[in-house]
Amino acid sequence: QKEVEQNSGPLSVPEGAIASLNCTYSDRGSQSFFWYRQYSGKSPELIMSIYSNGDKEDGRFTAQLNKASQYVSLLIRDSQPSDSATYLCAVRGNTDKLIFGTGTRLQVFP
Amino acid sequence: DTGVSQDPRHKITKRGQNVTFRCDPISEHNRLYWYRQTLGQGPEFLTYFQNEAQLEKSRLLSDRFSAERPKGSFSTLEIQRTEQGDSAMYLCASSNPLRGANTGELFFGEGSRLTVL
C-alpha cells in the first residue's frame, strides 16, 4: 500500500463547476496535510495546509480532513481554466519530511 | 527575498559522468530538502538537512548520491557515475518549522532537470 494515494485522473470539469480532489494516507500518526498545485514543467506551489479535522476555506479552495478515515480532500469552487494543473497531496507524519501522492491531473474546460 | 534558487536549471550528461546541483534556500529557513520527480509521479523524498546536519536520507538512495550543506546555507547534491535511470527533475525545498503554526510547509525551487544519455 502506498503511503499517500491519489487518483491520477484526469479529472475533467466544466468552467464554473466544483472540482473535488481526494487523497488517502496510511500513517495514522500523520499530523499535517498539504495540497500543492503543479503546472506542467513547473515546481509544486503550496495552496492549502490543514492540521485538524474539519474544513478550512481559503478563497475558492476548501480543504477537508477526516483523520478517523485517513482522508483529505480539496474542493475548488467556480473552477477556471487556469486551475488546470496537477494537484499533489502531501502528508507529514512523525518525521519532518513530506510524503507526496502521485497527483491528480485536473482539466477545466471552457 | 527571491525564494529558493537552484542551479543549473538543466543538465545533459553522458552515462557514467558525475553531476552536481546547487540549492540556495530562502535565507531564514533552516531546513532544506531534496526531492526527485519523474514524469507522472509525485516528488520522491531523497534527504533533508536542519542547518548543516543531514537528519534523514532515503533508504532508496544509492551510494552514488551524496548531499552536503557545509555551512547551513546552500546545499549541493552530487550524483556519481550517472545512469539513465537518474534522469529526473531534482527539486530543492526549504522550510522554517519554528515559524508559528506553519509546520511542514515546504517552498520549492524551480528544479534542476537532469537528462542522462
PDB file of C-alpha atoms in Angstrom, chain A residues 2 32 34 36 38 41-46 49 51 56 88 92 95-103, chain B residues 31 33 35 37 40-43 45 48 56 89 91 101-111 113:
ATOM      1  CA  LYS A   2       1.315   3.425  -0.957  1.00  0.00           C
ATOM      2  CA  SER A  32      -0.017  17.878   8.802  1.00  0.00           C
ATOM      3  CA  PHE A  34      -0.964  19.902   2.335  1.00  0.00           C
ATOM      4  CA  TYR A  36       0.245  21.635  -3.794  1.00  0.00           C
ATOM      5  CA  GLN A  38       1.937  21.926 -10.085  1.00  0.00           C
ATOM      6  CA  GLY A  41       7.107  21.844 -16.278  1.00  0.00           C
ATOM      7  CA  LYS A  42       6.970  23.902 -13.084  1.00  0.00           C
ATOM      8  CA  SER A  43       7.684  23.160  -9.440  1.00  0.00           C
ATOM      9  CA  PRO A  44       4.983  22.488  -6.823  1.00  0.00           C
ATOM     10  CA  GLU A  45       3.313  25.501  -5.249  1.00  0.00           C
ATOM     11  CA  LEU A  46       1.607  25.322  -1.859  1.00  0.00           C
ATOM     12  CA  SER A  49      -2.499  23.366   4.542  1.00  0.00           C
ATOM     13  CA  TYR A  51      -3.863  20.329  10.565  1.00  0.00           C
ATOM     14  CA  LYS A  56     -10.589  25.007   6.054  1.00  0.00           C
ATOM     15  CA  LEU A  88      -0.414  16.926  -5.217  1.00  0.00           C
ATOM     16  CA  ARG A  92       3.769  14.921   7.155  1.00  0.00           C
ATOM     17  CA  THR A  95       9.300  12.635  10.766  1.00  0.00           C
ATOM     18  CA  ASP A  96       9.845  16.025   9.248  1.00  0.00           C
ATOM     19  CA  LYS A  97       9.595  15.106   5.627  1.00  0.00           C
ATOM     20  CA  LEU A  98       6.567  15.392   3.381  1.00  0.00           C
ATOM     21  CA  ILE A  99       5.356  12.298   1.562  1.00  0.00           C
ATOM     22  CA  PHE A 100       3.621  13.103  -1.718  1.00  0.00           C
ATOM     23  CA  GLY A 101       0.997  11.278  -3.682  1.00  0.00           C
ATOM     24  CA  THR A 102       1.325  10.824  -7.410  1.00  0.00           C
ATOM     25  CA  GLY A 103      -1.012  13.757  -8.044  1.00  0.00           C
TER      26      GLY A 103
ATOM     27  CA  ARG B  31      15.584  23.186   6.844  1.00  0.00           C
ATOM     28  CA  TYR B  33      15.076  19.167   1.437  1.00  0.00           C
ATOM     29  CA  TYR B  35      13.308  15.544  -3.781  1.00  0.00           C
ATOM     30  CA  GLN B  37      10.412  13.781  -9.520  1.00  0.00           C
ATOM     31  CA  GLY B  40       3.692  11.334 -13.894  1.00  0.00           C
ATOM     32  CA  GLN B  41       4.916  10.838 -10.346  1.00  0.00           C
ATOM     33  CA  GLY B  42       4.876  12.944  -7.233  1.00  0.00           C
ATOM     34  CA  PRO B  43       8.096  14.240  -5.687  1.00  0.00           C
ATOM     35  CA  PHE B  45      11.992  12.306  -0.829  1.00  0.00           C
ATOM     36  CA  TYR B  48      16.929  16.705   4.317  1.00  0.00           C
ATOM     37  CA  GLU B  56      17.456  11.759   7.171  1.00  0.00           C
ATOM     38  CA  MET B  89      13.758  16.689 -12.048  1.00  0.00           C
ATOM     39  CA  LEU B  91      13.738  19.627  -6.582  1.00  0.00           C
ATOM     40  CA  ALA B 101       1.905  27.019  13.218  1.00  0.00           C
ATOM     41  CA  ASN B 102       3.099  26.589   9.648  1.00  0.00           C
ATOM     42  CA  THR B 103       4.922  23.391  10.417  1.00  0.00           C
ATOM     43  CA  GLY B 104       5.964  21.314   7.493  1.00  0.00           C
ATOM     44  CA  GLU B 105       5.207  23.776   4.712  1.00  0.00           C
ATOM     45  CA  LEU B 106       7.820  23.435   2.028  1.00  0.00           C
ATOM     46  CA  PHE B 107       8.712  26.082  -0.514  1.00  0.00           C
ATOM     47  CA  PHE B 108      10.169  24.656  -3.697  1.00  0.00           C
ATOM     48  CA  GLY B 109      12.723  25.960  -6.142  1.00  0.00           C
ATOM     49  CA  GLU B 110      12.213  25.659  -9.891  1.00  0.00           C
ATOM     50  CA  GLY B 111      14.158  22.424 -10.025  1.00  0.00           C
ATOM     51  CA  ARG B 113      16.277  18.810 -14.798  1.00  0.00           C
TER      52      ARG B 113
END
